[in-house]
Amino acid sequence: TTIPRPPNRYHTPGEKYTPAQKRGKAIFERTNANDGRLLKPEERCITCHMPPYYTSRKLADVGTQQAMDRTGKFDTPHLNNIYDSAPYLHNGMAATLEEIWTVYNPYDKHGATNDMTKDQLNDLIEFLKTL
């Protein structure tokens, strides 16, 4: 933690978000699914990843337990500098941010994402890269 991190190449604090980043922020903070259904709090990104550190510091089951894991509950990681911390998930099984939701979230246990279009998921990822 004593080594300073390089500047975020996706966003400089104080600058305006790009249109994709703005849309992604809205998705990150959304309370309704695309069909208008109210999302349960546990289905919302911001419930577990709240600012300023983008973590609740709680254990959560996001459906990624593997055969060698003793439990399905894992520490909710902070999202700051997530663009520079691949691989993802508790054991590094997701090589990209996109894989978190397209490969390892078939039942929406890691937030409601199965209703999203490819463009919406891309926008969400663009926002996450700004953190």
Coordinates of N, CA, C and O in Angstrom, one line a residue:
T1 N 0.8 -1.2 0.0 CA 0.0 0.0 0.0 C 0.9 1.3 0.0 O 0.3 2.3 -0.2
T2 N 2.1 1.1 0.2 CA 3.0 2.3 0.2 C 3.4 2.7 -1.2 O 3.9 3.8 -1.4
I3 N 3.3 1.8 -2.1 CA 3.7 2.2 -3.5 C 2.5 2.9 -4.2 O 1.4 2.4 -4.2
P4 N 2.8 4.1 -4.6 CA 1.7 4.9 -5.2 C 1.2 4.2 -6.5 O 2.0 3.7 -7.3
R5 N -0.1 4.2 -6.7 CA -0.7 3.6 -7.9 C -0.6 4.6 -9.1 O -0.6 5.8 -8.9
P6 N -0.5 4.0 -10.3 CA -0.4 4.9 -11.4 C -1.8 5.6 -11.6 O -2.8 5.1 -11.1
P7 N -1.8 6.7 -12.3 CA -3.1 7.3 -12.6 C -4.1 6.4 -13.4 O -3.6 5.6 -14.2
N8 N -5.3 6.5 -13.1 CA -6.4 5.7 -13.8 C -6.4 6.2 -15.2 O -6.7 7.4 -15.5
R9 N -6.1 5.4 -16.2 CA -6.1 5.7 -17.6 C -7.5 5.9 -18.2 O -7.7 6.3 -19.3
Y10 N -8.5 5.4 -17.5 CA -9.9 5.5 -18.0 C -10.7 6.7 -17.5 O -11.7 7.1 -18.0
H11 N -10.2 7.3 -16.4 CA -10.9 8.5 -15.8 C -10.0 9.3 -14.9 O -9.4 8.7 -14.0
T12 N -10.0 10.6 -15.1 CA -9.2 11.5 -14.2 C -10.2 12.1 -13.3 O -11.2 12.7 -13.8
P13 N -10.0 12.1 -12.0 CA -10.9 12.7 -11.0 C -11.2 14.2 -11.4 O -10.3 14.9 -11.8
G14 N -12.5 14.6 -11.4 CA -12.8 15.9 -11.7 C -13.3 16.1 -13.2 O -13.9 17.1 -13.5
E15 N -12.9 15.1 -14.0 CA -13.4 15.2 -15.4 C -14.7 14.6 -15.5 O -15.1 13.8 -14.7
K16 N -15.4 15.0 -16.6 CA -16.8 14.5 -16.8 C -16.7 13.0 -17.4 O -15.7 12.7 -18.0
Y17 N -17.7 12.3 -17.1 CA -17.7 10.9 -17.6 C -18.1 11.0 -19.1 O -18.8 11.9 -19.6
T18 N -17.6 9.9 -19.8 CA -18.0 9.8 -21.2 C -19.5 9.4 -21.2 O -20.0 8.9 -20.2
P19 N -20.2 9.4 -22.4 CA -21.6 8.9 -22.4 C -21.7 7.5 -22.0 O -22.6 7.1 -21.2
A20 N -20.8 6.6 -22.4 CA -20.8 5.2 -22.0 C -20.6 5.1 -20.5 O -21.3 4.2 -19.8
Q21 N -19.7 5.8 -19.9 CA -19.5 5.8 -18.5 C -20.7 6.3 -17.7 O -21.1 5.7 -16.6
K22 N -21.4 7.3 -18.2 CA -22.6 7.8 -17.5 C -23.7 6.7 -17.5 O -24.4 6.5 -16.5
R23 N -23.9 6.1 -18.7 CA -24.9 5.0 -18.8 C -24.5 3.9 -17.8 O -25.4 3.3 -17.2
G24 N -23.2 3.5 -17.8 CA -22.8 2.5 -16.9 C -23.0 2.8 -15.4 O -23.4 1.9 -14.6
K25 N -22.8 4.0 -15.0 CA -23.0 4.5 -13.7 C -24.5 4.3 -13.3 O -24.9 3.8 -12.3
A26 N -25.4 4.7 -14.3 CA -26.8 4.5 -14.1 C -27.2 3.0 -13.9 O -28.0 2.7 -13.0
I27 N -26.6 2.2 -14.6 CA -26.8 0.7 -14.5 C -26.3 0.2 -13.1 O -27.0 -0.5 -12.4
F28 N -25.1 0.7 -12.7 CA -24.6 0.3 -11.4 C -25.5 0.7 -10.3 O -25.6 0.0 -9.3
E29 N -26.2 1.9 -10.4 CA -27.0 2.4 -9.4 C -28.5 2.0 -9.6 O -29.3 2.4 -8.8
R30 N -28.8 1.3 -10.6 CA -30.2 1.0 -10.9 C -31.0 0.3 -9.8 O -30.4 -0.6 -9.1
T31 N -32.3 0.5 -9.8 CA -33.1 -0.2 -8.8 C -34.2 -1.0 -9.5 O -34.9 -1.7 -8.9
N32 N -34.3 -0.8 -10.9 CA -35.2 -1.6 -11.6 C -34.6 -2.4 -12.8 O -33.6 -1.9 -13.4
A33 N -35.1 -3.5 -13.1 CA -34.6 -4.3 -14.2 C -35.1 -3.7 -15.5 O -36.0 -2.8 -15.5
N34 N -34.7 -4.2 -16.6 CA -35.1 -3.7 -17.9 C -36.6 -3.8 -18.1 O -37.2 -3.0 -18.9
D35 N -37.2 -4.8 -17.5 CA -38.7 -5.0 -17.7 C -39.5 -4.1 -16.7 O -40.7 -4.3 -16.7
G36 N -38.8 -3.3 -15.9 CA -39.5 -2.4 -15.0 C -39.7 -3.0 -13.6 O -40.0 -2.3 -12.6
R37 N -39.4 -4.3 -13.5 CA -39.5 -5.0 -12.2 C -38.5 -4.4 -11.2 O -37.4 -4.1 -11.5
L38 N -39.0 -4.1 -9.9 CA -38.1 -3.6 -8.9 C -37.1 -4.7 -8.5 O -37.4 -5.8 -8.2
L39 N -35.8 -4.3 -8.5 CA -34.7 -5.2 -8.1 C -34.7 -5.3 -6.6 O -34.8 -4.3 -5.9
K40 N -34.5 -6.5 -6.1 CA -34.3 -6.7 -4.6 C -33.0 -6.0 -4.3 O -32.1 -6.0 -5.1
P41 N -32.8 -5.6 -3.1 CA -31.5 -4.9 -2.7 C -30.3 -5.8 -3.0 O -29.3 -5.3 -3.5
E42 N -30.4 -7.1 -2.8 CA -29.3 -8.0 -3.0 C -29.0 -8.2 -4.5 O -28.0 -8.8 -4.9
E43 N -29.9 -7.7 -5.4 CA -29.7 -7.8 -6.8 C -29.0 -6.6 -7.4 O -28.7 -6.5 -8.6
R44 N -28.8 -5.6 -6.6 CA -28.3 -4.3 -7.0 C -26.8 -4.2 -6.8 O -26.3 -4.6 -5.7
C45 N -26.1 -3.7 -7.7 CA -24.6 -3.6 -7.6 C -24.2 -2.8 -6.3 O -23.4 -3.1 -5.6
I46 N -24.9 -1.6 -6.2 CA -24.6 -0.7 -5.2 C -24.8 -1.1 -3.8 O -24.3 -0.6 -2.8
T47 N -25.6 -2.2 -3.6 CA -25.9 -2.7 -2.2 C -24.6 -3.2 -1.6 O -24.3 -3.0 -0.4
C48 N -23.8 -4.0 -2.4 CA -22.6 -4.6 -1.8 C -21.4 -3.8 -2.1 O -20.4 -3.9 -1.5
H49 N -21.5 -2.9 -3.2 CA -20.3 -2.1 -3.6 C -20.6 -0.6 -3.5 O -20.7 0.0 -4.5
M50 N -20.8 -0.2 -2.3 CA -21.2 1.2 -2.1 C -20.0 2.1 -2.0 O -18.9 1.7 -1.5
P51 N -20.1 3.4 -2.5 CA -19.0 4.3 -2.4 C -18.7 4.7 -0.9 O -19.6 4.5 -0.1
P52 N -17.6 5.2 -0.6 CA -16.5 5.6 -1.5 C -15.5 4.4 -1.8 O -14.7 4.5 -2.8
Y53 N -15.5 3.4 -1.1 CA -14.6 2.2 -1.3 C -15.2 1.2 -2.2 O -14.5 0.2 -2.6
Y54 N -16.5 1.3 -2.5 CA -17.2 0.3 -3.3 C -17.1 -1.1 -2.8 O -16.9 -2.0 -3.5
T55 N -17.4 -1.2 -1.5 CA -17.5 -2.5 -0.8 C -18.3 -2.3 0.5 O -18.4 -1.2 1.0
S56 N -19.0 -3.4 0.8 CA -19.8 -3.4 2.1 C -18.9 -4.0 3.2 O -19.4 -3.9 4.4
R57 N -17.8 -4.5 2.9 CA -16.9 -5.2 3.8 C -17.6 -6.4 4.5 O -17.3 -6.8 5.6
K58 N -18.6 -7.0 3.8 CA -19.3 -8.1 4.3 C -19.1 -9.4 3.4 O -18.7 -9.2 2.3
L59 N -19.4 -10.5 4.0 CA -19.3 -11.8 3.2 C -20.6 -11.9 2.4 O -21.7 -11.5 2.8
A60 N -20.4 -12.4 1.2 CA -21.6 -12.6 0.3 C -21.4 -13.9 -0.5 O -20.3 -14.3 -0.9
D61 N -22.6 -14.5 -0.8 CA -22.6 -15.7 -1.7 C -23.0 -15.2 -3.1 O -24.2 -14.9 -3.3
V62 N -22.1 -15.2 -4.0 CA -22.5 -14.7 -5.4 C -22.5 -15.9 -6.4 O -22.4 -15.7 -7.6
G63 N -22.6 -17.1 -5.8 CA -22.7 -18.3 -6.6 C -21.5 -18.8 -7.3 O -21.6 -19.5 -8.3
T64 N -20.3 -18.5 -6.7 CA -19.1 -18.9 -7.4 C -18.3 -20.0 -6.6 O -17.1 -20.2 -6.8
Q65 N -18.9 -20.6 -5.6 CA -18.3 -21.6 -4.8 C -17.8 -22.8 -5.7 O -18.6 -23.3 -6.5
Q66 N -16.6 -23.2 -5.5 CA -16.0 -24.3 -6.2 C -15.8 -25.5 -5.3 O -16.0 -25.4 -4.1
A67 N -15.5 -26.7 -5.8 CA -15.4 -27.9 -5.1 C -14.5 -27.8 -3.9 O -14.7 -28.4 -2.8
M68 N -13.4 -27.1 -4.0 CA -12.4 -27.1 -2.9 C -12.6 -25.9 -1.9 O -11.9 -25.8 -1.0
D69 N -13.6 -25.1 -2.2 CA -14.0 -24.0 -1.3 C -14.7 -24.5 0.0 O -15.6 -25.4 -0.2
R70 N -14.4 -24.1 1.1 CA -15.0 -24.5 2.4 C -16.4 -23.9 2.5 O -17.3 -24.4 3.2
T71 N -16.6 -22.7 1.9 CA -17.8 -22.0 2.0 C -18.1 -21.3 0.7 O -17.2 -21.1 -0.1
G72 N -19.4 -20.9 0.5 CA -19.7 -20.1 -0.7 C -19.8 -18.6 -0.4 O -20.0 -17.8 -1.3
K73 N -19.5 -18.2 0.8 CA -19.5 -16.8 1.1 C -18.0 -16.2 1.1 O -17.1 -16.8 1.7
F74 N -17.9 -15.1 0.4 CA -16.6 -14.5 0.2 C -16.6 -13.1 0.5 O -17.7 -12.4 0.4
D75 N -15.5 -12.5 0.9 CA -15.3 -11.1 1.2 C -15.7 -10.3 0.0 O -15.3 -10.6 -1.2
T76 N -16.5 -9.2 0.2 CA -16.9 -8.3 -0.9 C -15.7 -7.4 -1.2 O -15.4 -6.6 -0.4
P77 N -15.1 -7.6 -2.4 CA -13.9 -6.7 -2.6 C -14.3 -5.3 -2.9 O -15.4 -5.0 -3.4
H78 N -13.3 -4.4 -2.7 CA -13.5 -3.0 -3.1 C -13.3 -3.0 -4.6 O -12.7 -3.9 -5.2
L79 N -13.9 -2.0 -5.3 CA -13.8 -1.9 -6.7 C -12.8 -0.8 -7.2 O -12.6 -0.7 -8.4
N80 N -12.2 -0.1 -6.3 CA -11.2 0.9 -6.7 C -10.0 0.2 -7.4 O -9.5 -0.8 -7.0
N81 N -9.7 0.8 -8.6 CA -8.6 0.3 -9.4 C -8.9 -1.1 -10.0 O -8.0 -1.8 -10.3
I82 N -10.2 -1.4 -10.1 CA -10.5 -2.8 -10.6 C -10.0 -3.0 -12.0 O -9.7 -4.1 -12.4
Y83 N -9.9 -1.9 -12.8 CA -9.4 -2.1 -14.2 C -8.0 -2.7 -14.2 O -7.6 -3.2 -15.2
D84 N -7.3 -2.6 -13.1 CA -5.9 -3.0 -13.1 C -5.7 -4.2 -12.2 O -4.6 -4.4 -11.7
S85 N -6.7 -5.0 -11.9 CA -6.5 -6.1 -10.9 C -7.0 -7.4 -11.3 O -7.4 -8.3 -10.5
A86 N -7.0 -7.7 -12.6 CA -7.4 -9.0 -13.1 C -6.4 -10.1 -12.7 O -5.2 -9.7 -12.5
P87 N -6.8 -11.3 -12.5 CA -8.1 -11.9 -12.8 C -9.0 -11.6 -11.6 O -8.6 -11.1 -10.6
Y88 N -10.3 -11.9 -11.8 CA -11.3 -11.6 -10.9 C -12.0 -12.8 -10.2 O -11.8 -13.9 -10.6
L89 N -12.8 -12.5 -9.2 CA -13.5 -13.4 -8.3 C -12.6 -13.9 -7.3 O -11.3 -13.7 -7.4
H90 N -13.1 -14.7 -6.4 CA -12.3 -15.1 -5.2 C -11.1 -15.9 -5.5 O -10.1 -16.0 -4.8
N91 N -11.1 -16.6 -6.6 CA -10.0 -17.5 -7.0 C -9.4 -17.2 -8.3 O -8.6 -18.0 -8.9
G92 N -9.7 -16.1 -8.9 CA -9.2 -15.6 -10.2 C -9.7 -16.4 -11.4 O -9.1 -16.3 -12.4
M93 N -10.9 -17.0 -11.3 CA -11.4 -17.8 -12.4 C -11.9 -16.9 -13.5 O -12.1 -17.4 -14.7
A94 N -12.3 -15.7 -13.3 CA -12.8 -14.8 -14.3 C -11.6 -14.0 -14.9 O -11.0 -13.2 -14.1
A95 N -11.2 -14.2 -16.1 CA -10.1 -13.5 -16.7 C -10.4 -12.0 -17.0 O -9.5 -11.2 -17.0
T96 N -11.7 -11.7 -17.2 CA -12.0 -10.3 -17.6 C -13.2 -9.9 -16.7 O -14.0 -10.8 -16.2
L97 N -13.5 -8.6 -16.7 CA -14.7 -8.1 -16.0 C -15.9 -8.7 -16.6 O -16.9 -9.1 -15.9
E98 N -16.0 -8.8 -17.9 CA -17.1 -9.3 -18.6 C -17.5 -10.7 -18.2 O -18.6 -11.1 -18.0
E99 N -16.4 -11.6 -18.0 CA -16.7 -13.0 -17.6 C -17.4 -13.1 -16.3 O -18.1 -14.1 -16.0
I100 N -17.2 -12.1 -15.4 CA -17.9 -12.2 -14.1 C -19.3 -12.4 -14.3 O -20.0 -13.2 -13.6
W101 N -19.9 -11.7 -15.3 CA -21.4 -11.8 -15.5 C -21.8 -12.7 -16.6 O -22.9 -13.2 -16.6
T102 N -21.0 -12.8 -17.6 CA -21.4 -13.6 -18.8 C -21.1 -15.1 -18.6 O -21.8 -16.0 -19.2
V103 N -20.2 -15.5 -17.8 CA -19.8 -16.9 -17.6 C -20.2 -17.3 -16.1 O -20.7 -18.4 -16.0
Y104 N -19.9 -16.5 -15.1 CA -20.0 -16.9 -13.7 C -21.2 -16.3 -13.0 O -21.2 -16.3 -11.8
N105 N -22.2 -15.9 -13.7 CA -23.4 -15.4 -13.0 C -24.7 -15.9 -13.7 O -25.6 -15.1 -14.0
P106 N -24.8 -17.2 -14.0 CA -26.0 -17.7 -14.7 C -27.3 -17.5 -14.0 O -28.4 -17.4 -14.6
Y107 N -27.3 -17.4 -12.7 CA -28.6 -17.3 -11.9 C -28.8 -16.0 -11.2 O -29.5 -15.8 -10.3
D108 N -28.0 -15.0 -11.7 CA -28.1 -13.6 -11.1 C -27.8 -13.5 -9.6 O -28.4 -12.7 -8.9
K109 N -27.0 -14.4 -9.1 CA -26.6 -14.3 -7.7 C -25.5 -13.2 -7.5 O -25.3 -12.8 -6.4
H110 N -24.9 -12.8 -8.6 CA -23.9 -11.7 -8.5 C -24.4 -10.4 -9.1 O -23.9 -9.9 -10.0
G111 N -25.6 -10.0 -8.6 CA -26.3 -8.9 -9.2 C -27.2 -9.3 -10.4 O -26.9 -10.3 -11.1
A112 N -28.2 -8.6 -10.6 CA -29.1 -8.9 -11.7 C -28.5 -8.3 -13.0 O -28.4 -7.1 -13.2
T113 N -28.0 -9.2 -13.8 CA -27.3 -8.8 -15.1 C -27.8 -9.6 -16.3 O -27.5 -9.2 -17.4
N114 N -28.6 -10.7 -16.0 CA -29.0 -11.5 -17.2 C -30.0 -10.8 -18.1 O -30.3 -11.2 -19.2
D115 N -30.6 -9.7 -17.6 CA -31.6 -8.9 -18.4 C -30.9 -7.9 -19.2 O -31.5 -7.2 -20.1
M116 N -29.6 -7.7 -19.0 CA -28.8 -6.6 -19.7 C -28.5 -7.0 -21.2 O -28.2 -8.2 -21.4
T117 N -28.5 -6.0 -22.0 CA -28.0 -6.2 -23.4 C -26.5 -6.2 -23.3 O -25.9 -5.8 -22.3
K118 N -25.8 -6.6 -24.4 CA -24.4 -6.5 -24.5 C -23.9 -5.1 -24.3 O -22.9 -4.8 -23.7
D119 N -24.6 -4.2 -24.9 CA -24.2 -2.7 -24.8 C -24.3 -2.3 -23.4 O -23.4 -1.5 -22.9
Q120 N -25.3 -2.7 -22.7 CA -25.5 -2.3 -21.3 C -24.3 -2.8 -20.4 O -23.8 -2.1 -19.6
L121 N -24.0 -4.1 -20.6 CA -22.9 -4.7 -19.9 C -21.6 -4.0 -20.2 O -20.8 -3.7 -19.3
N122 N -21.4 -3.6 -21.5 CA -20.2 -2.9 -21.8 C -20.1 -1.5 -21.1 O -19.1 -1.1 -20.7
D123 N -21.3 -0.9 -21.1 CA -21.4 0.4 -20.4 C -21.1 0.3 -18.9 O -20.3 1.1 -18.3
L124 N -21.6 -0.8 -18.3 CA -21.3 -1.0 -16.9 C -19.8 -1.2 -16.6 O -19.2 -0.6 -15.7
I125 N -19.2 -2.0 -17.5 CA -17.8 -2.2 -17.4 C -17.0 -0.9 -17.6 O -16.0 -0.6 -16.9
E126 N -17.4 -0.1 -18.5 CA -16.7 1.2 -18.7 C -16.8 2.1 -17.5 O -15.8 2.8 -17.1
F127 N -17.9 2.1 -16.8 CA -18.0 2.8 -15.5 C -17.1 2.2 -14.5 O -16.4 2.9 -13.8
L128 N -17.1 0.9 -14.3 CA -16.3 0.2 -13.3 C -14.8 0.6 -13.5 O -14.1 0.7 -12.5
K129 N -14.4 0.7 -14.7 CA -13.0 1.1 -15.0 C -12.6 2.5 -14.5 O -11.5 2.8 -14.3
T130 N -13.6 3.3 -14.2 CA -13.3 4.7 -13.8 C -13.1 4.7 -12.3 O -12.6 5.7 -11.7
L131 N -13.4 3.6 -11.6 CA -13.3 3.6 -10.1 C -11.9 3.5 -9.6 O -11.0 2.9 -10.3

